PDB file of C-alpha atoms and ligand atoms in Angstrom:
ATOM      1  CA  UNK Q   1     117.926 107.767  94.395  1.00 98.00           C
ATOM      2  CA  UNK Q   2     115.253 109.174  96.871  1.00 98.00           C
ATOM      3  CA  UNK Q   3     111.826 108.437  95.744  1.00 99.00           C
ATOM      4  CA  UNK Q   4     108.513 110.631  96.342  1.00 98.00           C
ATOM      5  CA  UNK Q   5     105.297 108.986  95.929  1.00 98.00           C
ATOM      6  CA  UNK Q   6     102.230 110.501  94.206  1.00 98.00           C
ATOM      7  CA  UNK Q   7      99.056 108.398  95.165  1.00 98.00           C
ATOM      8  CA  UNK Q   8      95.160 109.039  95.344  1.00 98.00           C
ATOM      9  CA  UNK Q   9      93.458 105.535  95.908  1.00 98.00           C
ATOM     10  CA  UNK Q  10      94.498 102.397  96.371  1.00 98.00           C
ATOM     11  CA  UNK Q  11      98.042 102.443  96.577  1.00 98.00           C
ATOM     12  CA  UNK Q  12      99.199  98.792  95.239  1.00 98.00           C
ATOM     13  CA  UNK Q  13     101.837 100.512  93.159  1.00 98.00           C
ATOM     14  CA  UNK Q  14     103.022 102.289  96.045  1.00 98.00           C
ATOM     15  CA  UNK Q  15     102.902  99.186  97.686  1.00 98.00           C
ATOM     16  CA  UNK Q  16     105.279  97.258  94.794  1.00 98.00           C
ATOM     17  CA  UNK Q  17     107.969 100.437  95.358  1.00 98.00           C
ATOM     18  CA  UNK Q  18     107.961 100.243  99.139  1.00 98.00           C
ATOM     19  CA  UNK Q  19     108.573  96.141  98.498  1.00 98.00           C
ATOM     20  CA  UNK Q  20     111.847  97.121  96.262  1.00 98.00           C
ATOM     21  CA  UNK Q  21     112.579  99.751  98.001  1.00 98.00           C
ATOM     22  CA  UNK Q  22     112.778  97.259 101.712  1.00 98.00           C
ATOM     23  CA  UNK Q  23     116.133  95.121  99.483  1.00 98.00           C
ATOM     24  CA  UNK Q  24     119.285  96.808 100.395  1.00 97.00           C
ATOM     25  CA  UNK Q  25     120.487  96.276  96.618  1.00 96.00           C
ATOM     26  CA  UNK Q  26     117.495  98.454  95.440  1.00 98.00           C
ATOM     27  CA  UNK Q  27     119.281 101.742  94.169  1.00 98.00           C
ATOM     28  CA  UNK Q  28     116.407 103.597  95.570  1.00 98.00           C
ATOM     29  CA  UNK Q  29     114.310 104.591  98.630  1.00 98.00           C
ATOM     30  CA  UNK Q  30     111.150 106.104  99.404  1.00 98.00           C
ATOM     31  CA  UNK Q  31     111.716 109.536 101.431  1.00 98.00           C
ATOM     32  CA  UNK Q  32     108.097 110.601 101.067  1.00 98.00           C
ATOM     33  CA  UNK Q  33     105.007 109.542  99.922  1.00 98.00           C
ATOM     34  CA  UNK Q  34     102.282 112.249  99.161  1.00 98.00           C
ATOM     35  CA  UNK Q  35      98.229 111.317  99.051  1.00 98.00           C
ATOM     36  CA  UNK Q  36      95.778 114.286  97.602  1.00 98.00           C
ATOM     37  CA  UNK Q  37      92.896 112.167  99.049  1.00 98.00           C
ATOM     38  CA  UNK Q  38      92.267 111.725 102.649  1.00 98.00           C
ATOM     39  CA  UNK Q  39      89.969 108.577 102.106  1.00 98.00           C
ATOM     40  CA  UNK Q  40      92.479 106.482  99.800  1.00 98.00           C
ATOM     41  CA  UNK Q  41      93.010 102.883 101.038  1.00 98.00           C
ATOM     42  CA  UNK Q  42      96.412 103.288  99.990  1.00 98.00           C
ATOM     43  CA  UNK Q  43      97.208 105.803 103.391  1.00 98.00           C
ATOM     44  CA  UNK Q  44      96.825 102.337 105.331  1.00 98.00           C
ATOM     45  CA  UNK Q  45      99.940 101.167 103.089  1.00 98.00           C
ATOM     46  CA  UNK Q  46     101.942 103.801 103.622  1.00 98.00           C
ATOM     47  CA  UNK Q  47     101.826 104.142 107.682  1.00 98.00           C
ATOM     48  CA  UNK Q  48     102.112 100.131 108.046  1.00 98.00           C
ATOM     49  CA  UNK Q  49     105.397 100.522 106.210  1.00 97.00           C
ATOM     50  CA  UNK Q  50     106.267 103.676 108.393  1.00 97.00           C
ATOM     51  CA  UNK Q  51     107.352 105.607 105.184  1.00 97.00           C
ATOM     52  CA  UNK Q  52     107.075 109.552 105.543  1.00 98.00           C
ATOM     53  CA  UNK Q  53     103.237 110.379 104.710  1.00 98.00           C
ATOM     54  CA  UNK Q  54     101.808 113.713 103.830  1.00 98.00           C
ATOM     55  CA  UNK Q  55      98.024 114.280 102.642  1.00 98.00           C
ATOM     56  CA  UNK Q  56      97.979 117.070 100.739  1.00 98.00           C
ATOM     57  CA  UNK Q  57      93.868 117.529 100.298  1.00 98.00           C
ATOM     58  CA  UNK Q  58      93.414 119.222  96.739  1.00 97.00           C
ATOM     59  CA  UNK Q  59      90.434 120.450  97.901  1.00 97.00           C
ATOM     60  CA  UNK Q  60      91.731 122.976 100.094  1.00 98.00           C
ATOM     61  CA  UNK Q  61      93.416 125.081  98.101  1.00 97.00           C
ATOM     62  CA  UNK Q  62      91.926 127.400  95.824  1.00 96.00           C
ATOM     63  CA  UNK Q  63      93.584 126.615  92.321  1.00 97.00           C
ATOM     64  CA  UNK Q  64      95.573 124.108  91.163  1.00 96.00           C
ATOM     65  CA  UNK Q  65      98.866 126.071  90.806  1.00 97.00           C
ATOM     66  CA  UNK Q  66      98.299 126.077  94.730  1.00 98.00           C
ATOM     67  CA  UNK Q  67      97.665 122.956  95.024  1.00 98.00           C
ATOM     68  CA  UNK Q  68     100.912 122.213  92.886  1.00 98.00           C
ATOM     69  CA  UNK Q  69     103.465 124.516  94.659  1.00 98.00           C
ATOM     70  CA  UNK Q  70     102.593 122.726  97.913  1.00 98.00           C
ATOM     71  CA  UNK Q  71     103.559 119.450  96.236  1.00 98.00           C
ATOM     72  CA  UNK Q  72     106.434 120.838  94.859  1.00 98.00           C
ATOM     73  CA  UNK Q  73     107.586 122.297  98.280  1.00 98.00           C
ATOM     74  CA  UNK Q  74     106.825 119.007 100.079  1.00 98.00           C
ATOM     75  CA  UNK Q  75     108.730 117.596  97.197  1.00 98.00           C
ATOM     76  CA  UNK Q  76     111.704 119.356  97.747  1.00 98.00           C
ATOM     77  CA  UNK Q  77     111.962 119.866 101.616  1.00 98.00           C
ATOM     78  CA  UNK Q  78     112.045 115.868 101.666  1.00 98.00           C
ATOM     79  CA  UNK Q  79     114.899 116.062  99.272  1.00 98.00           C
ATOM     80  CA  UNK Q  80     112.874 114.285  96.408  1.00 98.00           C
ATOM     81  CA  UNK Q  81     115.025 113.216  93.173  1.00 98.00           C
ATOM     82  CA  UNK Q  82     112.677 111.487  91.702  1.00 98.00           C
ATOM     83  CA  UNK Q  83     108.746 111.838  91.222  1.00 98.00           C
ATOM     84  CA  UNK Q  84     106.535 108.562  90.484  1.00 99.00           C
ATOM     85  CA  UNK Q  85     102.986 108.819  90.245  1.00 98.00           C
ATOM     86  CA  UNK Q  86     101.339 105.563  91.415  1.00 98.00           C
ATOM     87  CA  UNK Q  87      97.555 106.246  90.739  1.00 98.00           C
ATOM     88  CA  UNK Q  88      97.615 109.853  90.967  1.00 98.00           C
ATOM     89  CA  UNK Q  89      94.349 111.135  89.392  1.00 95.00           C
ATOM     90  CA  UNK Q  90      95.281 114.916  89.588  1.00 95.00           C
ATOM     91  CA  UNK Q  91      96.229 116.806  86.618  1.00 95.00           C
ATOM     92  CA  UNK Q  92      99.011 118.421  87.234  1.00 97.00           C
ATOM     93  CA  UNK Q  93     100.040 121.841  85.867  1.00 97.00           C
ATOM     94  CA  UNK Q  94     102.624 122.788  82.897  1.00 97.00           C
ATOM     95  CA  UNK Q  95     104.671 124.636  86.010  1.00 97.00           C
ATOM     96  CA  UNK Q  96     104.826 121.520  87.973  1.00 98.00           C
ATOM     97  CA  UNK Q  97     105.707 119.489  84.923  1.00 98.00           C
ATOM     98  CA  UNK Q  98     108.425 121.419  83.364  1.00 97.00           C
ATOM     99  CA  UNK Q  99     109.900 121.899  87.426  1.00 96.00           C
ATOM    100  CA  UNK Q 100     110.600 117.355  87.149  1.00 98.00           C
ATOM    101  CA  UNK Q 101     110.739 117.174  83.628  1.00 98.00           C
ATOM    102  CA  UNK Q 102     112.594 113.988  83.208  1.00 98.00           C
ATOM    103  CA  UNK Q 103     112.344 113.655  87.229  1.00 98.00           C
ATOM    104  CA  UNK Q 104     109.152 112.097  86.912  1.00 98.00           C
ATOM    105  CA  UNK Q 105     107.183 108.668  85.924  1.00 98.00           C
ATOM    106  CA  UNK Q 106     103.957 107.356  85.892  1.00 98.00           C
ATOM    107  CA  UNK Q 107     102.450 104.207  85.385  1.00 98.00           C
ATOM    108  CA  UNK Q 108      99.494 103.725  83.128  1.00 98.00           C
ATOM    109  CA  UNK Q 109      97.577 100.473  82.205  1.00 98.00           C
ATOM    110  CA  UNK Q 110      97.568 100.453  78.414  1.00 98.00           C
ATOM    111  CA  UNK Q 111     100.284  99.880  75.720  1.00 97.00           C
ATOM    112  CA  UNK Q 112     100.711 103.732  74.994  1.00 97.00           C
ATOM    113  CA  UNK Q 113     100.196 105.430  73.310  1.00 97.00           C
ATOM    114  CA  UNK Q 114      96.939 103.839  72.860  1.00 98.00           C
ATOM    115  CA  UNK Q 115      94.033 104.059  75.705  1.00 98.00           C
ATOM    116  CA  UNK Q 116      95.251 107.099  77.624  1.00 98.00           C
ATOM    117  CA  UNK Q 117      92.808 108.291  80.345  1.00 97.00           C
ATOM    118  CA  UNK Q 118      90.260 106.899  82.263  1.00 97.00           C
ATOM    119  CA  UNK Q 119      88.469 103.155  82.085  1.00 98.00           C
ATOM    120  CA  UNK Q 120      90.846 101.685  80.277  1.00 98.00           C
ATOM    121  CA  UNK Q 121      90.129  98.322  80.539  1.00 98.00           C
ATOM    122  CA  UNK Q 122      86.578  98.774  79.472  1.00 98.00           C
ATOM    123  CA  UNK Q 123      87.563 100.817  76.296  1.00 98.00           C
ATOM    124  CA  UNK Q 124      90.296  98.068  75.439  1.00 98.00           C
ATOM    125  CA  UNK Q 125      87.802  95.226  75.112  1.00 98.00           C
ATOM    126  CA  UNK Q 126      85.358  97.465  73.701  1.00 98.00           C
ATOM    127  CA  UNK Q 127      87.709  98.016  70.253  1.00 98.00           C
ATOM    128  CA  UNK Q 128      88.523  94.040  70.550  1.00 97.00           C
ATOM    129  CA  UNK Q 129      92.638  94.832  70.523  1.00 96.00           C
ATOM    130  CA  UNK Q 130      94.293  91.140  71.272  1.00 96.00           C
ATOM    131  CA  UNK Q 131      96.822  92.603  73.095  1.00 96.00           C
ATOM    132  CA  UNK Q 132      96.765  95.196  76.139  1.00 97.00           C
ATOM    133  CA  UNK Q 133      99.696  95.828  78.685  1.00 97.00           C
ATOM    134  CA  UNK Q 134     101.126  98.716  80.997  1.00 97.00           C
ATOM    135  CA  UNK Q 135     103.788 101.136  80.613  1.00 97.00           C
ATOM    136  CA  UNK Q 136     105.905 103.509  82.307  1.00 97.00           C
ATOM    137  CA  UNK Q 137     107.124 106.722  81.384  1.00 98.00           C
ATOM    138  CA  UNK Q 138     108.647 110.284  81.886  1.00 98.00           C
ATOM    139  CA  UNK Q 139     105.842 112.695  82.661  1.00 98.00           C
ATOM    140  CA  UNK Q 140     104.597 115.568  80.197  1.00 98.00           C
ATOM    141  CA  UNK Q 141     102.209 118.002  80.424  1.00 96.00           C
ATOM    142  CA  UNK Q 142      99.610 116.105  78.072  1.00 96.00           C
ATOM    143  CA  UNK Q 143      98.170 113.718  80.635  1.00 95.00           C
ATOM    144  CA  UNK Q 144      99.737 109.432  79.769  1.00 97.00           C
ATOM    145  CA  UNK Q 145     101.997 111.119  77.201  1.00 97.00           C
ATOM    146  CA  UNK Q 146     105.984 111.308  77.837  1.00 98.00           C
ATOM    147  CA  UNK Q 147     108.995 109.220  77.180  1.00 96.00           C
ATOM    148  CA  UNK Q 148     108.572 105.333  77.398  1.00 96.00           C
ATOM    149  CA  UNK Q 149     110.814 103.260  79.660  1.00 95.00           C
ATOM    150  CA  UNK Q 150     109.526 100.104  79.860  1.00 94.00           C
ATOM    151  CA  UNK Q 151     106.228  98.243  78.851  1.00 95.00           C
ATOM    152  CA  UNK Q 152     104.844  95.072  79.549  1.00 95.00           C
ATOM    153  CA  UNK Q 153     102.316  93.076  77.235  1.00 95.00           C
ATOM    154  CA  UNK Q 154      99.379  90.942  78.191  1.00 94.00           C
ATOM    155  CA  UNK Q 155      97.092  89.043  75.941  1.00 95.00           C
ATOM    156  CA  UNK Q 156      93.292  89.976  76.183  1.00 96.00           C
ATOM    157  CA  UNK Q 157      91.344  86.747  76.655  1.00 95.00           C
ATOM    158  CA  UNK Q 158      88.110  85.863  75.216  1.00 94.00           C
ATOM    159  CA  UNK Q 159      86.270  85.732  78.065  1.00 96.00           C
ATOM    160  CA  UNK Q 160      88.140  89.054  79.823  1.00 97.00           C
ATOM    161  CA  UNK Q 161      85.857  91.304  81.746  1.00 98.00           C
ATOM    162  CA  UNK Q 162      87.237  94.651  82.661  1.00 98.00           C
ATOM    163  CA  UNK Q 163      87.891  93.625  86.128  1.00 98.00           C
ATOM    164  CA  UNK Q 164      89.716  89.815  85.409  1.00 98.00           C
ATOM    165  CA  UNK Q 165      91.990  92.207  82.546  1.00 98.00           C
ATOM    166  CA  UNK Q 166      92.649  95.064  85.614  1.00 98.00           C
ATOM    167  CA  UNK Q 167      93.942  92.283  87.753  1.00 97.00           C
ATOM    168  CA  UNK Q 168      96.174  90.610  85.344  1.00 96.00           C
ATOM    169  CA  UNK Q 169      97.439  93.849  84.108  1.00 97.00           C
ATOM    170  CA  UNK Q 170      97.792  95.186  87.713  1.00 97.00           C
ATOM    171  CA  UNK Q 171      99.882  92.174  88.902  1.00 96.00           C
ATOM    172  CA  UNK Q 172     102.045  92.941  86.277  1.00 95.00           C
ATOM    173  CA  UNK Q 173     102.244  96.738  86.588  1.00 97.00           C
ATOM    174  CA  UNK Q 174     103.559  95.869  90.268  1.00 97.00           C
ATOM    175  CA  UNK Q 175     106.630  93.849  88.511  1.00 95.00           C
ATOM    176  CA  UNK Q 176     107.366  97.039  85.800  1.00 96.00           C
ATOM    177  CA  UNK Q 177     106.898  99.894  87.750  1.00 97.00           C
ATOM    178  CA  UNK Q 178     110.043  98.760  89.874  1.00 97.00           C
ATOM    179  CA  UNK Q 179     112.116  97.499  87.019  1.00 95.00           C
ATOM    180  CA  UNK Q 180     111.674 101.308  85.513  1.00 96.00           C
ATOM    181  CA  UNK Q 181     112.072 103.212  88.650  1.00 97.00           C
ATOM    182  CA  UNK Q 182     115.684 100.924  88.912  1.00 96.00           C
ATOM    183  CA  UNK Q 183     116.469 101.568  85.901  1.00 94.00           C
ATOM    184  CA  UNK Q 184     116.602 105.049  86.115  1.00 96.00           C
ATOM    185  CA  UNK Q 185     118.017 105.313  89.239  1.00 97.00           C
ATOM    186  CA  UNK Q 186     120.806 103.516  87.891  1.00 95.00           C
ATOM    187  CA  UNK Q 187     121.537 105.756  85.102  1.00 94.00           C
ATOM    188  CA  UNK Q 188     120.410 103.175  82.153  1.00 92.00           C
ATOM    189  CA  UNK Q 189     117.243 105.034  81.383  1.00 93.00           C
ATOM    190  CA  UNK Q 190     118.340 107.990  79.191  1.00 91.00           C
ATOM    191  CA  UNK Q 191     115.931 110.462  77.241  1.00 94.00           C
ATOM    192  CA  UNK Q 192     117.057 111.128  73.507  1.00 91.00           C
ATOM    193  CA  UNK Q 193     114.444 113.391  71.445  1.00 93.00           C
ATOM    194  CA  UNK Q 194     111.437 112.011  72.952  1.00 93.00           C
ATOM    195  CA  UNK Q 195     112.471 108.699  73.216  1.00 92.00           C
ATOM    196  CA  UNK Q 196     114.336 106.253  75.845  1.00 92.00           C
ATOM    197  CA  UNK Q 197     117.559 104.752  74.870  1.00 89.00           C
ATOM    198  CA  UNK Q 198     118.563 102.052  77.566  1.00 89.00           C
ATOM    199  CA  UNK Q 199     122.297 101.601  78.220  1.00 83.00           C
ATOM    200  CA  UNK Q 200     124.001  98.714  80.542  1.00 69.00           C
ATOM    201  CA  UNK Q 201     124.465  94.688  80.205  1.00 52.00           C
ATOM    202  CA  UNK Q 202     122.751  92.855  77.853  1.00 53.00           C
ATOM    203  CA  UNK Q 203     119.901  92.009  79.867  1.00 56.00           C
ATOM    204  CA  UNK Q 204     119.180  95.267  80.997  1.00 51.00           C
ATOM    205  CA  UNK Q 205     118.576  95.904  77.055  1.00 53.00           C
ATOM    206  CA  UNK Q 206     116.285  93.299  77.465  1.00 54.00           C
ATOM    207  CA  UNK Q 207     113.894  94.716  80.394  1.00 56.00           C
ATOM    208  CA  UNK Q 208     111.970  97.887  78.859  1.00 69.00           C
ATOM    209  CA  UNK Q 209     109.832  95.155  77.603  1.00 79.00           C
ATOM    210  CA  UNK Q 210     108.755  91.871  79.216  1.00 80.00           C
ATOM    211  CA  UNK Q 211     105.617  89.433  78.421  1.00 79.00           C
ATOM    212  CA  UNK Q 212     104.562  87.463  80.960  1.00 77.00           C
ATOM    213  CA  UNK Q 213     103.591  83.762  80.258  1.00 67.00           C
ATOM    214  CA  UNK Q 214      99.985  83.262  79.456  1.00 58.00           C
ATOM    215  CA  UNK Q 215      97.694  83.431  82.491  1.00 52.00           C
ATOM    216  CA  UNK Q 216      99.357  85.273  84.519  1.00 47.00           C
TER     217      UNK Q 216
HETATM  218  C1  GAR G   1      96.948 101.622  88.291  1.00 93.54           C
HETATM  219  O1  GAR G   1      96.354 100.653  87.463  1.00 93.54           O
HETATM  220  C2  GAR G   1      97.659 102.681  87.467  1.00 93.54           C
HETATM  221  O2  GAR G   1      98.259 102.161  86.304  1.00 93.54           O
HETATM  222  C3  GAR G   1      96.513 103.603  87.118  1.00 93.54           C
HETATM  223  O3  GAR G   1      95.772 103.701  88.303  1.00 93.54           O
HETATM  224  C4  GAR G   1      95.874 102.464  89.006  1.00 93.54           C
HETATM  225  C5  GAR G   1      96.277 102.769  90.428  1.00 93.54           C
HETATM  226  O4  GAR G   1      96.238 101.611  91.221  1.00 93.54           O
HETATM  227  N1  GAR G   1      96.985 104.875  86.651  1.00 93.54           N
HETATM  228  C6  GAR G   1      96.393 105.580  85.679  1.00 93.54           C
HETATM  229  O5  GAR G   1      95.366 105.213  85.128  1.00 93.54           O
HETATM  230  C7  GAR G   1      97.098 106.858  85.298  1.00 93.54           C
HETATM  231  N2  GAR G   1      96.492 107.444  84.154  1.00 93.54           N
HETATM  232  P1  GAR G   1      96.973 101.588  92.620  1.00 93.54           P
HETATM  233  O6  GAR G   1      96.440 102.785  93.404  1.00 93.54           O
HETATM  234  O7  GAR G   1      96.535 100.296  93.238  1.00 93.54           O
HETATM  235  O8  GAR G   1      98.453 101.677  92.386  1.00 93.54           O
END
């Protein structure tokens, strides 16, 4: 399944998809990866793997749907099945939405539907929940809202500041993202109502959720 990247910063998830993506029994590949910022870290990440980059600066164009039909064009011309956001921190338009509606994921670093939006981390230890996570979903016009395909849950630690949670949760977003993205390019992610029924072996059933060991 050909893969088009949507990144603004630091690009660690698009670094996790290009790592798959690099073994040949990965049923997908990245055929562009589009940056809206022209100072994100994550352009480095991108041109050391030598995948197709395109910055596509939000700030010159003079509305969003502008701004949107140039992604979607880009999109397209590189012959883009699939959409994942990866730390993309544009909102996108209903248009664009609707135009990869079930044709696009992003990543998020809460247990939705809970802690959508910004400074997550902060806002999580702030209401004291126990447990926090990541997920991964099909994309909807509200923004973090849309079809889940697979979570991950970490435990919150006493001692957790928002940065030691980020990096536990991050490490593991860079293990889910991939295990979603395969999963739908393999046909096992399937959207029923508003909800994601996963077909395929018995362990497959098994990998919308996983819960890494303590510590990690
Ligand atoms: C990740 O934690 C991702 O889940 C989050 O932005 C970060 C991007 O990091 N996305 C959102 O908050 C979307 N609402 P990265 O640039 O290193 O992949």
């Amino acid at each position: 399944m050909k893969l088009g990247i949507l990144f603004s910063g630091r690009g660690s998830n698009l670094g996790a998809l290009i790592d798959a993506c690099a073994d040949p029994d990965y049923p997908a590949e990245i055929v562009i990866a589009i940056c809206n910022n022209p100072n994100a870290s994550g352009i480095a990440t991108a041109e050391k793997a030598g995948i197709p980059l395109q910055i596509i600066n939000h700030r010159e164009f003079e509305s969003r749907d502008t701004f949107d039909a140039a992604l979607d064009v880009t999109l397209k011309e590189a012959g883009v099945e699939l959409v994942c956001n990866a730390g993309f921190m544009r909102i996108l338009t209903d248009g664009f939405v609707s135009s990869w509606h079930n044709r696009q994921l992003n990543i998020h670093p809460s247990l939705l539907p809970a802690f959508k939006g910004l400074h997550v981390h902060e806002r999580v230890l702030t209401a004291g929940v126990r447990i926090s996570g990541a997920s991964v979903h099909f994309v909807r016009a509200e923004m973090d809202e849309g079809p889940i395909i697979a979570q991950v849950a970490i435990p919150v630690e006493l001692d957790d500041t928002p940065e030691s949670l980020a990096e536990r949760v991050l490490a593991c977003e860079h293990e889910l993202y991939p295990m979603a993205v395969r999963l739908v390019a393999e046909g096992k992610a399937r959207v029923q109502g508003e909800r994601v029924i996963i077909e395929g072996d018995p362990d497959m059933k098994a990998a919308p959720l996983f819960i890494p060991p303590l510590g990690k």
